[in-house]
Amino acid sequence: IFKSINGEGKKSGQLTIFVRFQKCNLCCSYCDTKWANSDNTPYTLMTDEEIYNKVIESGVKKKLGGVKDGSKS
């Protein structure tokens, strides 16, 4: 979970909180984190509540949708 400036789409340039998951199966051509798809990628197990709290604690006011079921939300 990290804060950064969004570099894509209509929200480009806005401060954003990103939640990165291990083993994405989409393999997008523009992916800048293909390293996160390998079986030996380090990770931290977190509950839904822990993820939610980290996002809220980040102070980022606007949240962007992610990829869900192969379509962007």
PDB file of C-alpha atoms in Angstrom:
ATOM      1  CA  ILE A   1       0.000   0.000   0.000  1.00  0.00           C
ATOM      2  CA  PHE A   2       1.587   3.256  -1.081  1.00  0.00           C
ATOM      3  CA  LYS A   3       0.825   6.856  -2.018  1.00  0.00           C
ATOM      4  CA  SER A   4       1.821   8.197  -5.397  1.00  0.00           C
ATOM      5  CA  ILE A   5       0.728  10.513  -8.178  1.00  0.00           C
ATOM      6  CA  ASN A   6      -1.639   8.787 -10.584  1.00  0.00           C
ATOM      7  CA  GLY A   7      -0.136   8.748 -14.050  1.00  0.00           C
ATOM      8  CA  GLU A   8      -3.010   7.333 -16.087  1.00  0.00           C
ATOM      9  CA  GLY A   9      -6.419   8.339 -17.359  1.00  0.00           C
ATOM     10  CA  LYS A  10      -8.802  11.073 -16.228  1.00  0.00           C
ATOM     11  CA  LYS A  11      -7.324  11.097 -12.701  1.00  0.00           C
ATOM     12  CA  SER A  12      -3.764  11.652 -13.939  1.00  0.00           C
ATOM     13  CA  GLY A  13      -1.812  14.002 -11.695  1.00  0.00           C
ATOM     14  CA  GLN A  14      -3.918  13.387  -8.575  1.00  0.00           C
ATOM     15  CA  LEU A  15      -2.548  12.011  -5.314  1.00  0.00           C
ATOM     16  CA  THR A  16      -3.677   8.395  -5.074  1.00  0.00           C
ATOM     17  CA  ILE A  17      -3.407   5.471  -2.672  1.00  0.00           C
ATOM     18  CA  PHE A  18      -2.497   2.207  -4.392  1.00  0.00           C
ATOM     19  CA  VAL A  19      -3.100  -1.281  -3.000  1.00  0.00           C
ATOM     20  CA  ARG A  20      -0.894  -3.758  -4.831  1.00  0.00           C
ATOM     21  CA  PHE A  21      -1.827  -7.422  -4.838  1.00  0.00           C
ATOM     22  CA  GLN A  22       0.432 -10.383  -5.542  1.00  0.00           C
ATOM     23  CA  LYS A  23      -0.139 -12.615  -8.563  1.00  0.00           C
ATOM     24  CA  CYS A  24      -2.291 -10.448 -10.846  1.00  0.00           C
ATOM     25  CA  ASN A  25      -3.485 -12.617 -13.718  1.00  0.00           C
ATOM     26  CA  LEU A  26      -4.314  -9.829 -16.199  1.00  0.00           C
ATOM     27  CA  CYS A  27      -0.803  -9.306 -17.677  1.00  0.00           C
ATOM     28  CA  CYS A  28      -1.623  -5.847 -19.059  1.00  0.00           C
ATOM     29  CA  SER A  29       0.795  -4.655 -21.760  1.00  0.00           C
ATOM     30  CA  TYR A  30       1.354  -1.381 -19.862  1.00  0.00           C
ATOM     31  CA  CYS A  31       2.000  -3.025 -16.471  1.00  0.00           C
ATOM     32  CA  ASP A  32       4.968  -1.488 -14.645  1.00  0.00           C
ATOM     33  CA  THR A  33       5.070  -4.144 -11.917  1.00  0.00           C
ATOM     34  CA  LYS A  34       5.286  -7.489 -13.739  1.00  0.00           C
ATOM     35  CA  TRP A  35       7.773  -8.520 -11.027  1.00  0.00           C
ATOM     36  CA  ALA A  36       4.800  -8.758  -8.631  1.00  0.00           C
ATOM     37  CA  ASN A  37       3.358 -11.656 -10.649  1.00  0.00           C
ATOM     38  CA  SER A  38       6.058 -14.198  -9.825  1.00  0.00           C
ATOM     39  CA  ASP A  39       5.486 -17.016  -7.354  1.00  0.00           C
ATOM     40  CA  ASN A  40       8.303 -15.900  -5.044  1.00  0.00           C
ATOM     41  CA  THR A  41       7.283 -12.240  -4.734  1.00  0.00           C
ATOM     42  CA  PRO A  42       7.391 -11.152  -1.070  1.00  0.00           C
ATOM     43  CA  TYR A  43       4.046 -10.181   0.408  1.00  0.00           C
ATOM     44  CA  THR A  44       2.303  -9.269   3.643  1.00  0.00           C
ATOM     45  CA  LEU A  45      -0.992 -10.942   4.485  1.00  0.00           C
ATOM     46  CA  MET A  46      -3.563  -8.390   5.636  1.00  0.00           C
ATOM     47  CA  THR A  47      -7.214  -8.628   6.560  1.00  0.00           C
ATOM     48  CA  ASP A  48      -9.846  -6.540   4.783  1.00  0.00           C
ATOM     49  CA  GLU A  49     -10.030  -4.375   7.877  1.00  0.00           C
ATOM     50  CA  GLU A  50      -6.257  -3.803   7.948  1.00  0.00           C
ATOM     51  CA  ILE A  51      -6.264  -2.763   4.286  1.00  0.00           C
ATOM     52  CA  TYR A  52      -9.249  -0.465   4.821  1.00  0.00           C
ATOM     53  CA  ASN A  53      -7.615   1.171   7.856  1.00  0.00           C
ATOM     54  CA  LYS A  54      -4.323   1.738   5.986  1.00  0.00           C
ATOM     55  CA  VAL A  55      -6.205   3.410   3.127  1.00  0.00           C
ATOM     56  CA  ILE A  56      -8.170   5.638   5.526  1.00  0.00           C
ATOM     57  CA  GLU A  57      -5.016   6.481   7.519  1.00  0.00           C
ATOM     58  CA  SER A  58      -3.246   7.503   4.289  1.00  0.00           C
ATOM     59  CA  GLY A  59      -5.133  10.795   4.282  1.00  0.00           C
ATOM     60  CA  VAL A  60      -5.862  10.529   0.550  1.00  0.00           C
ATOM     61  CA  LYS A  61      -9.391  11.862   0.134  1.00  0.00           C
ATOM     62  CA  LYS A  62     -10.308  10.538  -3.315  1.00  0.00           C
ATOM     63  CA  LYS A  63     -10.049   6.818  -3.929  1.00  0.00           C
ATOM     64  CA  LEU A  64      -9.803   5.330  -7.420  1.00  0.00           C
ATOM     65  CA  GLY A  65     -11.387   2.084  -8.492  1.00  0.00           C
ATOM     66  CA  GLY A  66      -9.160  -0.775  -9.490  1.00  0.00           C
ATOM     67  CA  VAL A  67      -9.488  -3.706 -11.790  1.00  0.00           C
ATOM     68  CA  LYS A  68     -12.332  -6.028 -10.903  1.00  0.00           C
ATOM     69  CA  ASP A  69     -13.308  -9.091 -12.903  1.00  0.00           C
ATOM     70  CA  GLY A  70     -11.177  -7.917 -15.815  1.00  0.00           C
ATOM     71  CA  SER A  71     -12.876  -4.531 -16.215  1.00  0.00           C
ATOM     72  CA  LYS A  72     -11.847  -1.156 -14.845  1.00  0.00           C
ATOM     73  CA  SER A  73     -14.233   0.431 -12.345  1.00  0.00           C
TER      74      SER A  73
END
